[in-house]
């Protein structure tokens, strides 16, 4: 799928799924703006594949506006975007959770989606077409347990927001979809795992996922690139699971 001439923006583009998407879109000929909060990391990714690096905290309204202004100056158009920056915290049972930890996750995952999507959609409305993909998660439909309360709530909200946007922007030729990864081998996946637990947990996950392995960032990037492309021209309001069959599986033993 040749994407020459297309322009895309990717948040969380400095790592994991976002980085894989930036690299994949570039390899298909698109111009890409990679946005992340860590300057040296996102500049490293962008320099390596010829993308534009944008440094912003997605929860910061002015920073996101300024980043898109830089994108406008460089490319002057936007065909699609992946709203993907996110954080996960093991928050504990809800009755023990602090408001600070709740707010931190909601600020990045949900407010960040709003602010990034708002800028992207404004440009797609101007262009009269476009495709927005938002990274949700399998937890939007099936809870894993372990006290990721705000994280799960933020992902459910993202999937609901995607449906709202699909209905509102469909008549303008703009498609909005969610991609819902299962356990995917990125830094976020292992952030809160003690080093000596990584391999044992990897083995447990491999045993639980029907496809017998964790997802790779590229697995998700391929689904995103498809949703962003004209090949998905009649797909909007969908949540595309990229989870190796995880959410198709019942936990009942018989
Ligand atoms: P990742 O490798 O940690 O990448 C996420 C990137 O987003 C990081 O570079 C991170 O920077 C950045 N970021 C975080 N907060 C930000 C902010 N406020 N402003 C700008 N950038 C910010 O993790 P990933 O697994 O690729 O995650 C990408 C998305 O996939 C997330 O929305 C996540 O919830 C979702 N997801 C992941 C999995 C999984 O198993 N990995 C499963 C389902 C859904 P820092 O490193 O500085 O935080």
PDB file of C-alpha atoms and ligand atoms in Angstrom:
ATOM      1  CA  UNK A   1       0.000   0.000   0.000  1.00  0.00           C
ATOM      2  CA  UNK A   2       1.775   3.110  -1.262  1.00  0.00           C
ATOM      3  CA  UNK A   3       1.098   6.162   0.919  1.00  0.00           C
ATOM      4  CA  UNK A   4       3.244   8.637  -0.975  1.00  0.00           C
ATOM      5  CA  UNK A   5       1.832  12.139  -0.726  1.00  0.00           C
ATOM      6  CA  UNK A   6      -0.117  11.410   2.456  1.00  0.00           C
ATOM      7  CA  UNK A   7       0.579  13.176   5.757  1.00  0.00           C
ATOM      8  CA  UNK A   8      -0.028  11.552   9.147  1.00  0.00           C
ATOM      9  CA  UNK A   9       0.479  12.506  12.800  1.00  0.00           C
ATOM     10  CA  UNK A  10       1.135   9.933  15.519  1.00  0.00           C
ATOM     11  CA  UNK A  11       1.100  10.646  19.263  1.00  0.00           C
ATOM     12  CA  UNK A  12       3.268   8.509  21.483  1.00  0.00           C
ATOM     13  CA  UNK A  13       5.438   8.195  18.381  1.00  0.00           C
ATOM     14  CA  UNK A  14       8.665   7.840  20.335  1.00  0.00           C
ATOM     15  CA  UNK A  15       8.082   4.297  21.608  1.00  0.00           C
ATOM     16  CA  UNK A  16       6.215   1.019  21.224  1.00  0.00           C
ATOM     17  CA  UNK A  17       3.109   0.980  19.036  1.00  0.00           C
ATOM     18  CA  UNK A  18       3.433   4.643  18.077  1.00  0.00           C
ATOM     19  CA  UNK A  19       7.020   4.256  16.992  1.00  0.00           C
ATOM     20  CA  UNK A  20       6.230   1.144  14.925  1.00  0.00           C
ATOM     21  CA  UNK A  21       3.408   3.058  13.229  1.00  0.00           C
ATOM     22  CA  UNK A  22       5.646   6.039  12.428  1.00  0.00           C
ATOM     23  CA  UNK A  23       8.254   3.725  10.905  1.00  0.00           C
ATOM     24  CA  UNK A  24       5.686   1.696   8.941  1.00  0.00           C
ATOM     25  CA  UNK A  25       3.974   4.768   7.485  1.00  0.00           C
ATOM     26  CA  UNK A  26       7.355   6.230   6.516  1.00  0.00           C
ATOM     27  CA  UNK A  27       8.360   2.951   4.866  1.00  0.00           C
ATOM     28  CA  UNK A  28       5.228   3.249   2.705  1.00  0.00           C
ATOM     29  CA  UNK A  29       6.185   6.716   1.515  1.00  0.00           C
ATOM     30  CA  UNK A  30       4.028   8.932   3.766  1.00  0.00           C
ATOM     31  CA  UNK A  31       5.184  12.087   5.502  1.00  0.00           C
ATOM     32  CA  UNK A  32       4.803  11.602   9.238  1.00  0.00           C
ATOM     33  CA  UNK A  33       4.895  13.797  12.340  1.00  0.00           C
ATOM     34  CA  UNK A  34       5.824  11.851  15.469  1.00  0.00           C
ATOM     35  CA  UNK A  35       4.686  13.528  18.687  1.00  0.00           C
ATOM     36  CA  UNK A  36       5.936  12.528  22.129  1.00  0.00           C
ATOM     37  CA  UNK A  37       6.874  14.166  25.417  1.00  0.00           C
ATOM     38  CA  UNK A  38      10.487  12.996  25.590  1.00  0.00           C
ATOM     39  CA  UNK A  39      12.468  15.182  23.194  1.00  0.00           C
ATOM     40  CA  UNK A  40      15.582  13.062  22.760  1.00  0.00           C
ATOM     41  CA  UNK A  41      13.582   9.876  22.270  1.00  0.00           C
ATOM     42  CA  UNK A  42      11.177  11.241  19.661  1.00  0.00           C
ATOM     43  CA  UNK A  43      13.954  13.098  17.852  1.00  0.00           C
ATOM     44  CA  UNK A  44      15.928   9.861  17.698  1.00  0.00           C
ATOM     45  CA  UNK A  45      12.991   7.994  16.131  1.00  0.00           C
ATOM     46  CA  UNK A  46      12.198  10.821  13.732  1.00  0.00           C
ATOM     47  CA  UNK A  47      15.774  11.294  12.580  1.00  0.00           C
ATOM     48  CA  UNK A  48      16.222   7.580  11.946  1.00  0.00           C
ATOM     49  CA  UNK A  49      13.239   7.315   9.609  1.00  0.00           C
ATOM     50  CA  UNK A  50      12.922  10.856   8.240  1.00  0.00           C
ATOM     51  CA  UNK A  51       9.853  11.916  10.221  1.00  0.00           C
ATOM     52  CA  UNK A  52       9.138  15.305  11.790  1.00  0.00           C
ATOM     53  CA  UNK A  53       9.593  15.289  15.588  1.00  0.00           C
ATOM     54  CA  UNK A  54       7.023  17.170  17.653  1.00  0.00           C
ATOM     55  CA  UNK A  55       7.579  17.534  21.390  1.00  0.00           C
ATOM     56  CA  UNK A  56       4.433  17.959  23.495  1.00  0.00           C
ATOM     57  CA  UNK A  57       2.620  16.622  26.516  1.00  0.00           C
ATOM     58  CA  UNK A  58      -0.748  15.530  25.076  1.00  0.00           C
ATOM     59  CA  UNK A  59      -2.491  16.759  28.218  1.00  0.00           C
ATOM     60  CA  UNK A  60      -1.219  20.313  27.670  1.00  0.00           C
ATOM     61  CA  UNK A  61      -3.624  22.250  25.439  1.00  0.00           C
ATOM     62  CA  UNK A  62      -1.164  24.922  24.330  1.00  0.00           C
ATOM     63  CA  UNK A  63       1.649  22.448  23.694  1.00  0.00           C
ATOM     64  CA  UNK A  64      -0.586  20.296  21.474  1.00  0.00           C
ATOM     65  CA  UNK A  65      -1.785  23.382  19.568  1.00  0.00           C
ATOM     66  CA  UNK A  66       1.805  24.522  19.041  1.00  0.00           C
ATOM     67  CA  UNK A  67       2.865  21.067  17.830  1.00  0.00           C
ATOM     68  CA  UNK A  68       0.125  21.011  15.191  1.00  0.00           C
ATOM     69  CA  UNK A  69       1.100  24.544  14.125  1.00  0.00           C
ATOM     70  CA  UNK A  70       4.601  23.196  13.453  1.00  0.00           C
ATOM     71  CA  UNK A  71       3.071  20.344  11.453  1.00  0.00           C
ATOM     72  CA  UNK A  72       1.070  22.889   9.402  1.00  0.00           C
ATOM     73  CA  UNK A  73       4.216  24.851   8.627  1.00  0.00           C
ATOM     74  CA  UNK A  74       6.089  21.778   7.463  1.00  0.00           C
ATOM     75  CA  UNK A  75       3.392  19.840   5.574  1.00  0.00           C
ATOM     76  CA  UNK A  76       0.364  22.153   5.125  1.00  0.00           C
ATOM     77  CA  UNK A  77      -2.140  19.267   5.228  1.00  0.00           C
ATOM     78  CA  UNK A  78      -3.171  16.236   7.289  1.00  0.00           C
ATOM     79  CA  UNK A  79      -4.691  13.039   5.901  1.00  0.00           C
ATOM     80  CA  UNK A  80      -4.861  10.995   9.068  1.00  0.00           C
ATOM     81  CA  UNK A  81      -3.722  10.611  12.650  1.00  0.00           C
ATOM     82  CA  UNK A  82      -3.153   8.020  15.342  1.00  0.00           C
ATOM     83  CA  UNK A  83      -4.023   9.231  18.854  1.00  0.00           C
ATOM     84  CA  UNK A  84      -1.988   6.749  20.834  1.00  0.00           C
ATOM     85  CA  UNK A  85      -0.006   8.326  23.690  1.00  0.00           C
ATOM     86  CA  UNK A  86      -0.987   6.648  26.914  1.00  0.00           C
ATOM     87  CA  UNK A  87       0.129   5.549  30.346  1.00  0.00           C
ATOM     88  CA  UNK A  88      -0.841   2.621  32.532  1.00  0.00           C
ATOM     89  CA  UNK A  89      -0.666   2.536  36.303  1.00  0.00           C
ATOM     90  CA  UNK A  90      -1.404  -0.284  38.711  1.00  0.00           C
ATOM     91  CA  UNK A  91      -3.741   1.789  40.830  1.00  0.00           C
ATOM     92  CA  UNK A  92      -4.942  -0.768  43.360  1.00  0.00           C
ATOM     93  CA  UNK A  93      -8.500  -1.516  44.373  1.00  0.00           C
ATOM     94  CA  UNK A  94     -10.695   1.500  43.740  1.00  0.00           C
ATOM     95  CA  UNK A  95     -11.520   2.100  47.408  1.00  0.00           C
ATOM     96  CA  UNK A  96      -7.791   2.644  48.056  1.00  0.00           C
ATOM     97  CA  UNK A  97      -7.052   4.730  44.964  1.00  0.00           C
ATOM     98  CA  UNK A  98      -5.928   8.343  45.293  1.00  0.00           C
ATOM     99  CA  UNK A  99      -7.530  11.087  43.247  1.00  0.00           C
ATOM    100  CA  UNK A 100      -4.032  12.041  42.084  1.00  0.00           C
ATOM    101  CA  UNK A 101      -3.392   8.667  40.458  1.00  0.00           C
ATOM    102  CA  UNK A 102      -6.883   8.650  38.894  1.00  0.00           C
ATOM    103  CA  UNK A 103      -6.370  12.170  37.512  1.00  0.00           C
ATOM    104  CA  UNK A 104      -2.902  11.406  36.121  1.00  0.00           C
ATOM    105  CA  UNK A 105      -4.172   8.524  33.987  1.00  0.00           C
ATOM    106  CA  UNK A 106      -7.350  10.281  32.849  1.00  0.00           C
ATOM    107  CA  UNK A 107      -5.375  13.419  31.980  1.00  0.00           C
ATOM    108  CA  UNK A 108      -3.017  11.630  29.608  1.00  0.00           C
ATOM    109  CA  UNK A 109      -5.277   8.937  28.183  1.00  0.00           C
ATOM    110  CA  UNK A 110      -8.605  10.750  27.872  1.00  0.00           C
ATOM    111  CA  UNK A 111      -7.900  14.496  27.933  1.00  0.00           C
ATOM    112  CA  UNK A 112      -4.850  13.769  25.761  1.00  0.00           C
ATOM    113  CA  UNK A 113      -7.040  11.930  23.247  1.00  0.00           C
ATOM    114  CA  UNK A 114      -9.477  14.854  23.212  1.00  0.00           C
ATOM    115  CA  UNK A 115      -6.791  17.500  22.689  1.00  0.00           C
ATOM    116  CA  UNK A 116      -4.884  15.570  20.015  1.00  0.00           C
ATOM    117  CA  UNK A 117      -8.057  14.470  18.181  1.00  0.00           C
ATOM    118  CA  UNK A 118      -9.438  18.010  18.252  1.00  0.00           C
ATOM    119  CA  UNK A 119      -6.422  19.426  16.440  1.00  0.00           C
ATOM    120  CA  UNK A 120      -6.302  16.537  13.972  1.00  0.00           C
ATOM    121  CA  UNK A 121     -10.022  16.683  13.169  1.00  0.00           C
ATOM    122  CA  UNK A 122      -9.937  20.457  12.652  1.00  0.00           C
ATOM    123  CA  UNK A 123      -7.434  19.903   9.854  1.00  0.00           C
ATOM    124  CA  UNK A 124      -9.356  16.982   8.340  1.00  0.00           C
ATOM    125  CA  UNK A 125     -12.551  19.064   8.284  1.00  0.00           C
ATOM    126  CA  UNK A 126     -10.629  21.723   6.385  1.00  0.00           C
ATOM    127  CA  UNK A 127      -9.324  19.123   3.932  1.00  0.00           C
ATOM    128  CA  UNK A 128     -12.779  17.555   3.496  1.00  0.00           C
ATOM    129  CA  UNK A 129     -11.579  14.009   4.275  1.00  0.00           C
ATOM    130  CA  UNK A 130      -9.441  12.008   6.667  1.00  0.00           C
ATOM    131  CA  UNK A 131      -9.045   9.079   9.024  1.00  0.00           C
ATOM    132  CA  UNK A 132      -8.475   9.201  12.771  1.00  0.00           C
ATOM    133  CA  UNK A 133      -7.493   6.099  14.740  1.00  0.00           C
ATOM    134  CA  UNK A 134      -7.461   6.085  18.547  1.00  0.00           C
ATOM    135  CA  UNK A 135      -5.622   3.458  20.561  1.00  0.00           C
ATOM    136  CA  UNK A 136      -8.012   1.816  22.986  1.00  0.00           C
ATOM    137  CA  UNK A 137      -7.379  -1.605  24.569  1.00  0.00           C
ATOM    138  CA  UNK A 138      -8.942  -5.015  25.064  1.00  0.00           C
ATOM    139  CA  UNK A 139      -9.887  -3.778  28.549  1.00  0.00           C
ATOM    140  CA  UNK A 140     -12.542  -1.586  26.936  1.00  0.00           C
ATOM    141  CA  UNK A 141     -14.627  -4.760  26.617  1.00  0.00           C
ATOM    142  CA  UNK A 142     -13.183  -7.283  29.125  1.00  0.00           C
ATOM    143  CA  UNK A 143     -11.500  -6.376  32.410  1.00  0.00           C
ATOM    144  CA  UNK A 144      -8.270  -8.168  33.271  1.00  0.00           C
ATOM    145  CA  UNK A 145      -8.343  -7.445  37.010  1.00  0.00           C
ATOM    146  CA  UNK A 146      -5.572  -6.021  39.153  1.00  0.00           C
ATOM    147  CA  UNK A 147      -6.827  -2.515  39.827  1.00  0.00           C
ATOM    148  CA  UNK A 148      -6.205  -0.581  36.615  1.00  0.00           C
ATOM    149  CA  UNK A 149      -9.371   1.398  37.252  1.00  0.00           C
ATOM    150  CA  UNK A 150      -8.731   4.739  35.567  1.00  0.00           C
ATOM    151  CA  UNK A 151      -6.845   3.024  32.745  1.00  0.00           C
ATOM    152  CA  UNK A 152      -9.792   0.723  32.003  1.00  0.00           C
ATOM    153  CA  UNK A 153     -12.272   3.593  32.321  1.00  0.00           C
ATOM    154  CA  UNK A 154     -10.182   5.755  29.975  1.00  0.00           C
ATOM    155  CA  UNK A 155     -10.067   3.042  27.318  1.00  0.00           C
ATOM    156  CA  UNK A 156     -13.822   2.374  27.545  1.00  0.00           C
ATOM    157  CA  UNK A 157     -14.368   6.102  27.147  1.00  0.00           C
ATOM    158  CA  UNK A 158     -12.065   6.261  24.110  1.00  0.00           C
ATOM    159  CA  UNK A 159     -14.022   3.488  22.382  1.00  0.00           C
ATOM    160  CA  UNK A 160     -17.323   5.250  23.138  1.00  0.00           C
ATOM    161  CA  UNK A 161     -15.894   8.561  21.917  1.00  0.00           C
ATOM    162  CA  UNK A 162     -14.817   6.904  18.662  1.00  0.00           C
ATOM    163  CA  UNK A 163     -18.421   5.867  18.002  1.00  0.00           C
ATOM    164  CA  UNK A 164     -19.641   9.400  18.753  1.00  0.00           C
ATOM    165  CA  UNK A 165     -17.087  10.923  16.389  1.00  0.00           C
ATOM    166  CA  UNK A 166     -17.800   8.383  13.636  1.00  0.00           C
ATOM    167  CA  UNK A 167     -21.458   9.392  13.665  1.00  0.00           C
ATOM    168  CA  UNK A 168     -20.740  13.123  13.782  1.00  0.00           C
ATOM    169  CA  UNK A 169     -17.958  13.256  11.175  1.00  0.00           C
ATOM    170  CA  UNK A 170     -19.111  10.549   8.742  1.00  0.00           C
ATOM    171  CA  UNK A 171     -21.085  13.022   6.625  1.00  0.00           C
ATOM    172  CA  UNK A 172     -17.874  15.060   6.225  1.00  0.00           C
ATOM    173  CA  UNK A 173     -15.966  12.113   4.768  1.00  0.00           C
ATOM    174  CA  UNK A 174     -13.936  11.589   7.919  1.00  0.00           C
ATOM    175  CA  UNK A 175     -13.632   8.111   9.443  1.00  0.00           C
ATOM    176  CA  UNK A 176     -12.844   7.458  13.110  1.00  0.00           C
ATOM    177  CA  UNK A 177     -11.938   4.022  14.446  1.00  0.00           C
ATOM    178  CA  UNK A 178     -10.354   2.460  17.508  1.00  0.00           C
ATOM    179  CA  UNK A 179      -7.637  -0.132  17.562  1.00  0.00           C
ATOM    180  CA  UNK A 180      -7.693  -2.347  20.647  1.00  0.00           C
ATOM    181  CA  UNK A 181      -4.392  -4.120  21.321  1.00  0.00           C
ATOM    182  CA  UNK A 182      -4.094  -7.067  23.650  1.00  0.00           C
ATOM    183  CA  UNK A 183      -0.870  -7.675  25.581  1.00  0.00           C
ATOM    184  CA  UNK A 184       1.751  -6.081  23.349  1.00  0.00           C
ATOM    185  CA  UNK A 185       5.498  -6.243  23.880  1.00  0.00           C
ATOM    186  CA  UNK A 186       6.320  -2.575  24.590  1.00  0.00           C
ATOM    187  CA  UNK A 187       7.893  -0.696  27.515  1.00  0.00           C
ATOM    188  CA  UNK A 188       4.396   0.145  28.834  1.00  0.00           C
ATOM    189  CA  UNK A 189       3.580  -3.550  29.089  1.00  0.00           C
ATOM    190  CA  UNK A 190       6.480  -4.142  31.492  1.00  0.00           C
ATOM    191  CA  UNK A 191       6.676  -0.737  33.255  1.00  0.00           C
ATOM    192  CA  UNK A 192       5.233  -1.974  36.498  1.00  0.00           C
ATOM    193  CA  UNK A 193       6.621  -5.521  36.409  1.00  0.00           C
ATOM    194  CA  UNK A 194       9.629  -6.403  38.608  1.00  0.00           C
ATOM    195  CA  UNK A 195      12.512  -7.488  36.350  1.00  0.00           C
ATOM    196  CA  UNK A 196      12.547 -11.058  37.692  1.00  0.00           C
ATOM    197  CA  UNK A 197       8.843 -11.425  36.877  1.00  0.00           C
ATOM    198  CA  UNK A 198       9.048 -10.461  33.212  1.00  0.00           C
ATOM    199  CA  UNK A 199       9.862 -13.905  31.784  1.00  0.00           C
ATOM    200  CA  UNK A 200       7.441 -15.839  34.063  1.00  0.00           C
ATOM    201  CA  UNK A 201       4.624 -13.443  33.143  1.00  0.00           C
ATOM    202  CA  UNK A 202       5.525 -13.648  29.461  1.00  0.00           C
ATOM    203  CA  UNK A 203       5.191 -17.436  29.702  1.00  0.00           C
ATOM    204  CA  UNK A 204       1.788 -17.151  31.395  1.00  0.00           C
ATOM    205  CA  UNK A 205       0.527 -14.748  28.728  1.00  0.00           C
ATOM    206  CA  UNK A 206       1.828 -16.960  25.920  1.00  0.00           C
ATOM    207  CA  UNK A 207      -0.141 -19.805  27.450  1.00  0.00           C
ATOM    208  CA  UNK A 208      -3.338 -17.767  27.737  1.00  0.00           C
ATOM    209  CA  UNK A 209      -3.455 -16.082  24.322  1.00  0.00           C
ATOM    210  CA  UNK A 210      -4.994 -18.285  21.587  1.00  0.00           C
ATOM    211  CA  UNK A 211      -2.188 -17.321  19.195  1.00  0.00           C
ATOM    212  CA  UNK A 212       0.315 -18.330  21.912  1.00  0.00           C
ATOM    213  CA  UNK A 213       2.363 -15.133  21.963  1.00  0.00           C
ATOM    214  CA  UNK A 214       2.297 -11.483  22.924  1.00  0.00           C
ATOM    215  CA  UNK A 215       1.541  -9.020  20.175  1.00  0.00           C
ATOM    216  CA  UNK A 216       4.352  -7.005  18.647  1.00  0.00           C
ATOM    217  CA  UNK A 217       4.153  -3.242  18.083  1.00  0.00           C
ATOM    218  CA  UNK A 218       4.242  -3.971  14.346  1.00  0.00           C
ATOM    219  CA  UNK A 219       1.155  -6.226  14.613  1.00  0.00           C
ATOM    220  CA  UNK A 220      -0.780  -3.207  15.848  1.00  0.00           C
ATOM    221  CA  UNK A 221       0.884  -0.782  13.419  1.00  0.00           C
ATOM    222  CA  UNK A 222      -0.271  -2.897  10.450  1.00  0.00           C
ATOM    223  CA  UNK A 223      -3.886  -2.651  11.643  1.00  0.00           C
ATOM    224  CA  UNK A 224      -3.529   1.101  12.173  1.00  0.00           C
ATOM    225  CA  UNK A 225      -1.994   1.645   8.730  1.00  0.00           C
ATOM    226  CA  UNK A 226      -4.905  -0.229   7.170  1.00  0.00           C
ATOM    227  CA  UNK A 227      -7.492   1.835   9.059  1.00  0.00           C
ATOM    228  CA  UNK A 228      -5.683   5.010   8.005  1.00  0.00           C
ATOM    229  CA  UNK A 229      -5.628   3.966   4.349  1.00  0.00           C
ATOM    230  CA  UNK A 230      -8.286   4.116   1.638  1.00  0.00           C
ATOM    231  CA  UNK A 231      -8.527   0.319   1.793  1.00  0.00           C
ATOM    232  CA  UNK A 232     -10.682   0.886   4.898  1.00  0.00           C
ATOM    233  CA  UNK A 233     -12.820   3.466   3.064  1.00  0.00           C
ATOM    234  CA  UNK A 234     -16.148   2.105   4.425  1.00  0.00           C
ATOM    235  CA  UNK A 235     -14.958   1.310   7.955  1.00  0.00           C
ATOM    236  CA  UNK A 236     -15.868   3.806  10.661  1.00  0.00           C
ATOM    237  CA  UNK A 237     -16.987   3.600  14.286  1.00  0.00           C
ATOM    238  CA  UNK A 238     -15.278   0.228  14.639  1.00  0.00           C
ATOM    239  CA  UNK A 239     -13.044  -1.133  17.360  1.00  0.00           C
ATOM    240  CA  UNK A 240     -10.519  -3.451  15.731  1.00  0.00           C
ATOM    241  CA  UNK A 241      -9.127  -6.006  18.190  1.00  0.00           C
ATOM    242  CA  UNK A 242      -5.462  -6.847  17.639  1.00  0.00           C
ATOM    243  CA  UNK A 243      -5.161  -9.326  20.462  1.00  0.00           C
ATOM    244  CA  UNK A 244      -4.312 -12.776  19.064  1.00  0.00           C
ATOM    245  CA  UNK A 245      -7.809 -13.955  19.999  1.00  0.00           C
ATOM    246  CA  UNK A 246      -7.576 -12.941  23.661  1.00  0.00           C
ATOM    247  CA  UNK A 247     -11.036 -11.434  23.958  1.00  0.00           C
ATOM    248  CA  UNK A 248     -12.642 -14.205  21.911  1.00  0.00           C
ATOM    249  CA  UNK A 249     -11.745 -16.731  24.593  1.00  0.00           C
ATOM    250  CA  UNK A 250     -13.951 -17.716  27.502  1.00  0.00           C
ATOM    251  CA  UNK A 251     -12.197 -18.405  30.795  1.00  0.00           C
ATOM    252  CA  UNK A 252     -14.587 -21.240  31.683  1.00  0.00           C
ATOM    253  CA  UNK A 253     -12.664 -24.527  31.846  1.00  0.00           C
ATOM    254  CA  UNK A 254     -15.242 -26.570  29.905  1.00  0.00           C
TER     255      UNK A 254
HETATM  256  P1  LIG B   1       4.918   2.889  25.200  1.00  0.00           P
HETATM  257  O1  LIG B   1       5.965   2.104  24.504  1.00  0.00           O
HETATM  258  O2  LIG B   1       5.145   3.337  26.600  1.00  0.00           O
HETATM  259  O3  LIG B   1       4.571   4.158  24.281  1.00  0.00           O
HETATM  260  C1  LIG B   1       3.727   5.196  24.718  1.00  0.00           C
HETATM  261  C2  LIG B   1       4.409   6.510  24.400  1.00  0.00           C
HETATM  262  O4  LIG B   1       3.502   7.583  24.771  1.00  0.00           O
HETATM  263  C3  LIG B   1       5.685   6.709  25.230  1.00  0.00           C
HETATM  264  O5  LIG B   1       6.717   7.264  24.441  1.00  0.00           O
HETATM  265  C4  LIG B   1       5.213   7.668  26.293  1.00  0.00           C
HETATM  266  O6  LIG B   1       6.225   8.445  26.889  1.00  0.00           O
HETATM  267  C5  LIG B   1       4.264   8.535  25.494  1.00  0.00           C
HETATM  268  N1  LIG B   1       3.467   9.369  26.386  1.00  0.00           N
HETATM  269  C6  LIG B   1       2.971   9.039  27.597  1.00  0.00           C
HETATM  270  N2  LIG B   1       2.356  10.092  28.140  1.00  0.00           N
HETATM  271  C7  LIG B   1       2.468  11.105  27.257  1.00  0.00           C
HETATM  272  C8  LIG B   1       2.055  12.452  27.265  1.00  0.00           C
HETATM  273  N3  LIG B   1       1.411  12.975  28.314  1.00  0.00           N
HETATM  274  N4  LIG B   1       2.333  13.210  26.188  1.00  0.00           N
HETATM  275  C9  LIG B   1       3.004  12.714  25.126  1.00  0.00           C
HETATM  276  N5  LIG B   1       3.448  11.457  25.073  1.00  0.00           N
HETATM  277  C10 LIG B   1       3.179  10.651  26.121  1.00  0.00           C
HETATM  278  O7  LIG B   1       3.557   2.074  25.249  1.00  0.00           O
HETATM  279  P2  LIG B   1       2.655   1.361  24.122  1.00  0.00           P
HETATM  280  O8  LIG B   1       2.335   0.041  24.657  1.00  0.00           O
HETATM  281  O9  LIG B   1       3.210   1.518  22.780  1.00  0.00           O
HETATM  282  O10 LIG B   1       1.340   2.245  24.287  1.00  0.00           O
HETATM  283  C11 LIG B   1       0.722   2.917  23.221  1.00  0.00           C
HETATM  284  C12 LIG B   1      -0.788   2.859  23.437  1.00  0.00           C
HETATM  285  O11 LIG B   1      -1.196   1.487  23.370  1.00  0.00           O
HETATM  286  C13 LIG B   1      -1.248   3.379  24.801  1.00  0.00           C
HETATM  287  O12 LIG B   1      -2.400   4.171  24.633  1.00  0.00           O
HETATM  288  C14 LIG B   1      -1.591   2.107  25.563  1.00  0.00           C
HETATM  289  O13 LIG B   1      -2.571   2.306  26.544  1.00  0.00           O
HETATM  290  C15 LIG B   1      -2.101   1.236  24.430  1.00  0.00           C
HETATM  291  N6  LIG B   1      -2.098  -0.203  24.717  1.00  0.00           N
HETATM  292  C16 LIG B   1      -0.945  -0.877  24.974  1.00  0.00           C
HETATM  293  C17 LIG B   1      -1.001  -2.232  25.277  1.00  0.00           C
HETATM  294  C18 LIG B   1       0.245  -3.034  25.588  1.00  0.00           C
HETATM  295  O14 LIG B   1       0.109  -4.188  26.032  1.00  0.00           O
HETATM  296  N7  LIG B   1       1.445  -2.503  25.369  1.00  0.00           N
HETATM  297  C19 LIG B   1      -2.234  -2.899  25.289  1.00  0.00           C
HETATM  298  C20 LIG B   1      -3.390  -2.181  25.016  1.00  0.00           C
HETATM  299  C21 LIG B   1      -3.314  -0.828  24.732  1.00  0.00           C
HETATM  300  P3  LIG B   1       6.754   8.027  28.382  1.00  0.00           P
HETATM  301  O15 LIG B   1       7.579   6.794  28.189  1.00  0.00           O
HETATM  302  O16 LIG B   1       7.519   9.233  28.794  1.00  0.00           O
HETATM  303  O17 LIG B   1       5.531   7.775  29.229  1.00  0.00           O
END
